[in-house]
């Protein structure tokens, strides 16, 4: 299968697009008529916080730095959409998002299926009636975009997975790939570029009585190395077979990649509050309080 790009056939596999090039385009792109009006209730996800938003009609939607917004199955109608630096917009299931205004994905953001979602990026439709769709440097965007009235601008270092249609396109040397089969575990996106790691140590002591008054105690220490990651609240590229997710590790105060499918909700504040072999992590704050959620997760290694 191929897609037409300025009169030339562009293979829908992997391409590096330079200044002035066009992205993989849908055969046709038509917004539904009549367009539903957006609402008056704005939604803001605070810095490093996580929010789950059910389907519905809303006003302006903004995810602040390091925040994570999770959308569920169904139809969403928004006035505008802005995901700030290092923020994430995750889709738990297939969804359609209609935006009457502009869309902006800032530096190092992740937009696409959640780590445990069994959907393809093309199961997420972003329908934009505004004049501008902007994807900033090092953003990772995985969906089907239809913006027939907009100018699409994608800056250097971004990764695009899916289909992208706009009235005008200005692409600054990015990697683009067509939609893979679900679940999406493409290897062209590199959301983790750091080679550093964090090591955690757990200690287990056992005691045994060998005689009437002799007790022997054996202490065993186990160290686990956690790979570092760079975009909190988003997948870690190919780590964990594509199922890794970037969390803030409470004990080491660093961003690490953990096995997303293993994470369970917890009230932990440190590794000691988790089952053996798991660590305490979060995407907002390890301090107990409203909106602060921690999880216990296994390492990818």
Short mmCIF file of C-alpha atoms in Angstrom, two decimals:
data_model
loop_
_atom_site.label_atom_id
_atom_site.label_comp_id
_atom_site.label_asym_id
_atom_site.label_seq_id
_atom_site.Cartn_x
_atom_site.Cartn_y
_atom_site.Cartn_z
CA UNK A 1 0.00 0.00 0.00
CA UNK A 2 1.29 3.51 -0.75
CA UNK A 3 0.24 7.10 -0.27
CA UNK A 4 0.47 9.92 -2.82
CA UNK A 5 2.74 12.82 -1.94
CA UNK A 6 2.81 15.78 -4.35
CA UNK A 7 2.24 13.52 -7.31
CA UNK A 8 4.79 10.90 -6.17
CA UNK A 9 4.16 7.57 -4.44
CA UNK A 10 5.60 7.51 -0.93
CA UNK A 11 5.90 4.04 0.71
CA UNK A 12 3.87 3.83 3.94
CA UNK A 13 6.73 2.30 5.94
CA UNK A 14 9.41 4.67 7.22
CA UNK A 15 10.51 7.98 5.75
CA UNK A 16 12.60 10.94 6.84
CA UNK A 17 10.93 14.12 5.64
CA UNK A 18 12.80 17.38 5.13
CA UNK A 19 11.86 21.05 4.98
CA UNK A 20 8.85 21.62 2.76
CA UNK A 21 7.95 17.93 2.44
CA UNK A 22 4.47 16.56 3.07
CA UNK A 23 3.49 13.84 5.53
CA UNK A 24 1.78 10.58 4.70
CA UNK A 25 -1.65 11.69 3.58
CA UNK A 26 -5.02 10.05 3.86
CA UNK A 27 -6.65 9.35 0.48
CA UNK A 28 -9.29 11.92 1.44
CA UNK A 29 -10.17 13.90 4.53
CA UNK A 30 -13.59 15.36 5.20
CA UNK A 31 -14.84 16.75 8.48
CA UNK A 32 -18.31 15.60 9.58
CA UNK A 33 -21.12 18.05 8.91
CA UNK A 34 -22.58 19.77 10.74
CA UNK A 35 -19.68 20.29 13.12
CA UNK A 36 -20.78 19.89 16.76
CA UNK A 37 -20.23 23.02 18.91
CA UNK A 38 -17.62 22.83 21.67
CA UNK A 39 -18.51 23.44 25.30
CA UNK A 40 -17.78 26.11 27.89
CA UNK A 41 -16.14 23.95 30.58
CA UNK A 42 -12.36 24.15 30.18
CA UNK A 43 -10.10 21.33 31.38
CA UNK A 44 -6.57 21.85 32.76
CA UNK A 45 -4.23 19.10 33.92
CA UNK A 46 -1.81 20.57 36.43
CA UNK A 47 1.97 20.19 36.19
CA UNK A 48 3.06 16.54 36.70
CA UNK A 49 -0.54 15.54 37.55
CA UNK A 50 -2.64 12.80 35.94
CA UNK A 51 -6.30 13.05 34.95
CA UNK A 52 -8.73 10.68 33.22
CA UNK A 53 -11.42 12.42 31.18
CA UNK A 54 -14.58 10.60 30.01
CA UNK A 55 -15.99 11.23 26.55
CA UNK A 56 -18.04 14.42 26.22
CA UNK A 57 -18.08 18.07 25.17
CA UNK A 58 -15.59 20.52 26.70
CA UNK A 59 -14.01 23.94 26.18
CA UNK A 60 -10.26 24.54 25.94
CA UNK A 61 -8.20 21.53 27.06
CA UNK A 62 -4.64 22.04 28.30
CA UNK A 63 -2.09 19.63 29.75
CA UNK A 64 0.64 21.52 31.59
CA UNK A 65 4.34 20.57 31.78
CA UNK A 66 4.82 16.90 32.64
CA UNK A 67 1.10 16.28 33.08
CA UNK A 68 -0.82 13.31 31.70
CA UNK A 69 -4.37 13.29 30.34
CA UNK A 70 -5.98 9.92 29.65
CA UNK A 71 -8.93 9.79 27.26
CA UNK A 72 -11.34 6.86 27.14
CA UNK A 73 -13.41 5.31 24.37
CA UNK A 74 -15.94 7.52 22.61
CA UNK A 75 -16.36 10.97 21.07
CA UNK A 76 -14.80 14.18 22.41
CA UNK A 77 -15.58 17.74 21.30
CA UNK A 78 -13.06 20.44 22.30
CA UNK A 79 -12.61 24.15 21.59
CA UNK A 80 -8.80 23.86 21.48
CA UNK A 81 -6.09 21.41 22.56
CA UNK A 82 -2.62 22.18 23.95
CA UNK A 83 -0.20 19.68 25.49
CA UNK A 84 2.76 21.47 27.09
CA UNK A 85 6.41 20.40 27.31
CA UNK A 86 6.95 16.77 28.44
CA UNK A 87 3.19 16.27 28.76
CA UNK A 88 1.27 13.21 27.55
CA UNK A 89 -2.12 12.66 25.97
CA UNK A 90 -2.91 8.94 26.21
CA UNK A 91 -5.78 6.99 24.69
CA UNK A 92 -7.06 3.96 26.60
CA UNK A 93 -9.24 2.87 23.67
CA UNK A 94 -10.39 3.96 20.22
CA UNK A 95 -11.62 7.56 20.27
CA UNK A 96 -12.58 10.49 18.05
CA UNK A 97 -11.55 14.00 19.09
CA UNK A 98 -13.14 16.95 17.29
CA UNK A 99 -11.41 20.29 17.85
CA UNK A 100 -13.03 23.47 16.57
CA UNK A 101 -9.91 25.58 17.13
CA UNK A 102 -6.13 25.11 17.03
CA UNK A 103 -3.99 22.21 18.27
CA UNK A 104 -0.48 22.45 19.70
CA UNK A 105 1.83 19.66 20.93
CA UNK A 106 4.91 21.20 22.57
CA UNK A 107 8.50 19.90 22.90
CA UNK A 108 9.02 16.28 24.02
CA UNK A 109 5.33 15.43 24.31
CA UNK A 110 3.77 12.03 23.69
CA UNK A 111 0.38 11.74 21.99
CA UNK A 112 -0.94 8.25 21.30
CA UNK A 113 -2.26 4.94 22.67
CA UNK A 114 -1.59 4.19 26.35
CA UNK A 115 1.02 1.50 27.10
CA UNK A 116 -1.64 -1.09 27.94
CA UNK A 117 -4.01 -0.16 25.10
CA UNK A 118 -4.60 -2.77 22.37
CA UNK A 119 -5.32 -0.28 19.61
CA UNK A 120 -3.49 1.04 16.57
CA UNK A 121 -2.64 4.76 16.32
CA UNK A 122 -5.14 4.96 13.46
CA UNK A 123 -7.91 3.96 15.89
CA UNK A 124 -7.50 7.49 17.30
CA UNK A 125 -9.00 10.19 15.06
CA UNK A 126 -8.10 13.84 15.59
CA UNK A 127 -10.45 16.02 13.52
CA UNK A 128 -9.40 19.68 13.53
CA UNK A 129 -11.44 22.57 12.11
CA UNK A 130 -8.97 25.25 13.25
CA UNK A 131 -6.29 27.04 11.27
CA UNK A 132 -3.17 25.58 12.90
CA UNK A 133 -1.77 22.24 14.05
CA UNK A 134 1.75 22.49 15.52
CA UNK A 135 4.05 19.62 16.53
CA UNK A 136 7.18 20.89 18.27
CA UNK A 137 10.70 19.46 18.50
CA UNK A 138 11.07 15.85 19.75
CA UNK A 139 7.32 15.30 20.09
CA UNK A 140 6.00 11.77 19.43
CA UNK A 141 2.54 11.83 17.83
CA UNK A 142 0.66 8.62 16.95
CA UNK A 143 -2.84 9.03 15.50
CA UNK A 144 -4.90 9.80 12.39
CA UNK A 145 -5.06 13.56 11.79
CA UNK A 146 -7.66 15.21 9.56
CA UNK A 147 -7.24 19.01 9.40
CA UNK A 148 -8.41 20.11 5.93
CA UNK A 149 -8.47 23.83 6.84
CA UNK A 150 -5.25 23.96 8.84
CA UNK A 151 -1.55 24.52 8.35
CA UNK A 152 0.42 21.57 9.80
CA UNK A 153 3.88 22.50 11.08
CA UNK A 154 6.19 19.79 12.43
CA UNK A 155 9.60 20.75 13.82
CA UNK A 156 12.88 18.85 13.63
CA UNK A 157 13.24 15.71 15.72
CA UNK A 158 9.56 14.82 15.95
CA UNK A 159 8.26 11.30 15.30
CA UNK A 160 4.95 10.81 13.49
CA UNK A 161 3.13 7.47 13.34
CA UNK A 162 -0.20 7.25 11.52
CA UNK A 163 -1.85 9.36 8.82
CA UNK A 164 -1.69 13.16 8.61
CA UNK A 165 -3.77 15.39 6.34
CA UNK A 166 -3.78 19.18 6.33
CA UNK A 167 -4.40 22.00 3.87
CA UNK A 168 -0.76 23.09 4.11
CA UNK A 169 2.20 21.18 5.55
CA UNK A 170 5.65 22.33 6.59
CA UNK A 171 7.82 19.48 7.86
CA UNK A 172 11.32 20.00 9.28
CA UNK A 173 13.14 16.68 8.91
CA UNK A 174 11.15 14.22 11.00
CA UNK A 175 10.68 10.45 11.07
CA UNK A 176 7.26 9.26 9.91
CA UNK A 177 5.73 5.81 9.72
CA UNK A 178 2.36 4.46 8.66
CA UNK A 179 0.00 2.81 11.15
CA UNK A 180 1.23 -0.54 12.52
CA UNK A 181 -1.12 -3.29 13.60
CA UNK A 182 -2.38 -3.07 17.17
CA UNK A 183 -0.85 -2.95 19.68
CA UNK A 184 1.43 -0.13 18.53
CA UNK A 185 5.04 -1.01 19.29
CA UNK A 186 6.91 0.73 16.47
CA UNK A 187 10.66 1.04 16.66
CA UNK A 188 11.01 4.37 14.86
CA UNK A 189 9.95 6.42 17.87
CA UNK A 190 12.73 7.00 20.38
CA UNK A 191 11.24 8.57 23.49
CA UNK A 192 14.21 7.50 25.60
CA UNK A 193 17.69 8.55 24.57
CA UNK A 194 19.56 8.43 27.86
CA UNK A 195 21.95 5.56 28.57
CA UNK A 196 22.11 6.18 32.32
CA UNK A 197 20.35 3.98 34.86
CA UNK A 198 19.23 3.79 38.47
CA UNK A 199 20.14 0.90 40.78
CA UNK A 200 17.88 -0.18 43.64
CA UNK A 201 18.91 -2.59 46.38
CA UNK A 202 16.70 -4.86 48.50
CA UNK A 203 17.95 -6.80 51.53
CA UNK A 204 16.52 -10.05 52.90
CA UNK A 205 17.59 -11.60 56.23
CA UNK A 206 16.94 -15.19 57.36
CA UNK A 207 17.73 -16.78 60.73
CA UNK A 208 18.31 -20.42 61.59
CA UNK A 209 18.96 -22.13 64.97
CA UNK A 210 21.71 -24.77 64.70
CA UNK A 211 21.91 -25.78 68.35
CA UNK A 212 20.58 -25.08 71.80
CA UNK A 213 22.11 -21.60 71.93
CA UNK A 214 23.52 -20.90 68.43
CA UNK A 215 21.63 -18.78 65.84
CA UNK A 216 23.00 -18.07 62.36
CA UNK A 217 21.68 -15.08 60.39
CA UNK A 218 22.18 -14.84 56.62
CA UNK A 219 21.66 -11.54 54.81
CA UNK A 220 21.15 -11.42 51.03
CA UNK A 221 21.19 -8.20 49.02
CA UNK A 222 19.68 -7.96 45.54
CA UNK A 223 20.37 -5.05 43.21
CA UNK A 224 18.11 -4.07 40.32
CA UNK A 225 19.18 -1.64 37.60
CA UNK A 226 16.38 0.56 36.25
CA UNK A 227 16.95 2.11 32.79
CA UNK A 228 16.57 5.88 32.67
CA UNK A 229 13.98 7.61 30.47
CA UNK A 230 13.46 11.18 29.32
CA UNK A 231 9.72 11.85 28.86
CA UNK A 232 7.74 11.31 32.06
CA UNK A 233 4.33 9.70 31.59
CA UNK A 234 5.00 8.26 28.13
CA UNK A 235 6.22 4.99 26.60
CA UNK A 236 9.99 4.31 26.64
CA UNK A 237 10.46 3.45 22.95
CA UNK A 238 11.48 -0.19 22.48
CA UNK A 239 12.35 -0.83 26.15
CA UNK A 240 10.44 -3.76 27.71
CA UNK A 241 9.55 -4.99 24.23
CA UNK A 242 7.69 -1.75 23.59
CA UNK A 243 5.69 -2.03 26.85
CA UNK A 244 7.92 0.19 28.98
CA UNK A 245 6.52 3.36 30.57
CA UNK A 246 8.41 6.32 32.01
CA UNK A 247 7.75 6.88 35.75
CA UNK A 248 9.30 8.97 38.54
CA UNK A 249 11.00 6.55 40.98
CA UNK A 250 10.27 7.70 44.53
CA UNK A 251 13.41 6.25 46.18
CA UNK A 252 15.97 7.54 43.68
CA UNK A 253 14.10 10.75 42.68
CA UNK A 254 14.80 10.01 39.02
CA UNK A 255 12.81 9.15 35.89
CA UNK A 256 13.07 5.42 35.10
CA UNK A 257 11.51 3.00 32.63
CA UNK A 258 9.31 0.33 34.21
CA UNK A 259 7.19 -2.51 32.84
CA UNK A 260 3.87 -0.72 32.35
CA UNK A 261 1.66 -3.83 32.29
CA UNK A 262 2.87 -4.84 35.77
CA UNK A 263 1.93 -1.62 37.57
CA UNK A 264 -0.81 -1.68 40.20
CA UNK A 265 -2.32 1.20 42.16
CA UNK A 266 -0.78 1.66 45.61
CA UNK A 267 -0.43 4.05 48.55
CA UNK A 268 3.34 3.51 48.67
CA UNK A 269 5.77 6.36 49.25
CA UNK A 270 8.92 4.23 48.86
CA UNK A 271 9.97 0.80 47.57
CA UNK A 272 9.41 -0.68 51.03
CA UNK A 273 5.68 -0.20 50.51
CA UNK A 274 5.65 -2.49 47.45
CA UNK A 275 5.83 -6.28 47.07
CA UNK A 276 9.31 -7.80 46.81
CA UNK A 277 10.89 -7.15 43.43
CA UNK A 278 8.77 -4.08 42.67
CA UNK A 279 9.44 -0.35 43.10
CA UNK A 280 7.29 2.62 44.07
CA UNK A 281 6.74 5.15 41.27
CA UNK A 282 4.43 7.91 40.07
CA UNK A 283 3.81 10.38 37.25
CA UNK A 284 3.09 13.28 39.61
CA UNK A 285 4.21 13.25 43.27
CA UNK A 286 5.25 10.60 45.81
CA UNK A 287 3.85 12.74 48.65
CA UNK A 288 0.33 11.63 49.69
CA UNK A 289 -2.32 14.16 48.74
CA UNK A 290 -5.25 14.89 46.40
CA UNK A 291 -4.42 13.91 42.81
CA UNK A 292 -1.11 12.27 43.77
CA UNK A 293 -1.17 8.62 42.69
CA UNK A 294 1.58 6.07 43.20
CA UNK A 295 1.97 2.59 41.74
CA UNK A 296 4.07 -0.50 42.39
CA UNK A 297 5.81 -1.72 39.22
CA UNK A 298 8.27 -4.37 38.12
CA UNK A 299 11.53 -3.59 36.35
CA UNK A 300 11.89 -4.22 32.63
CA UNK A 301 15.09 -6.21 33.26
#
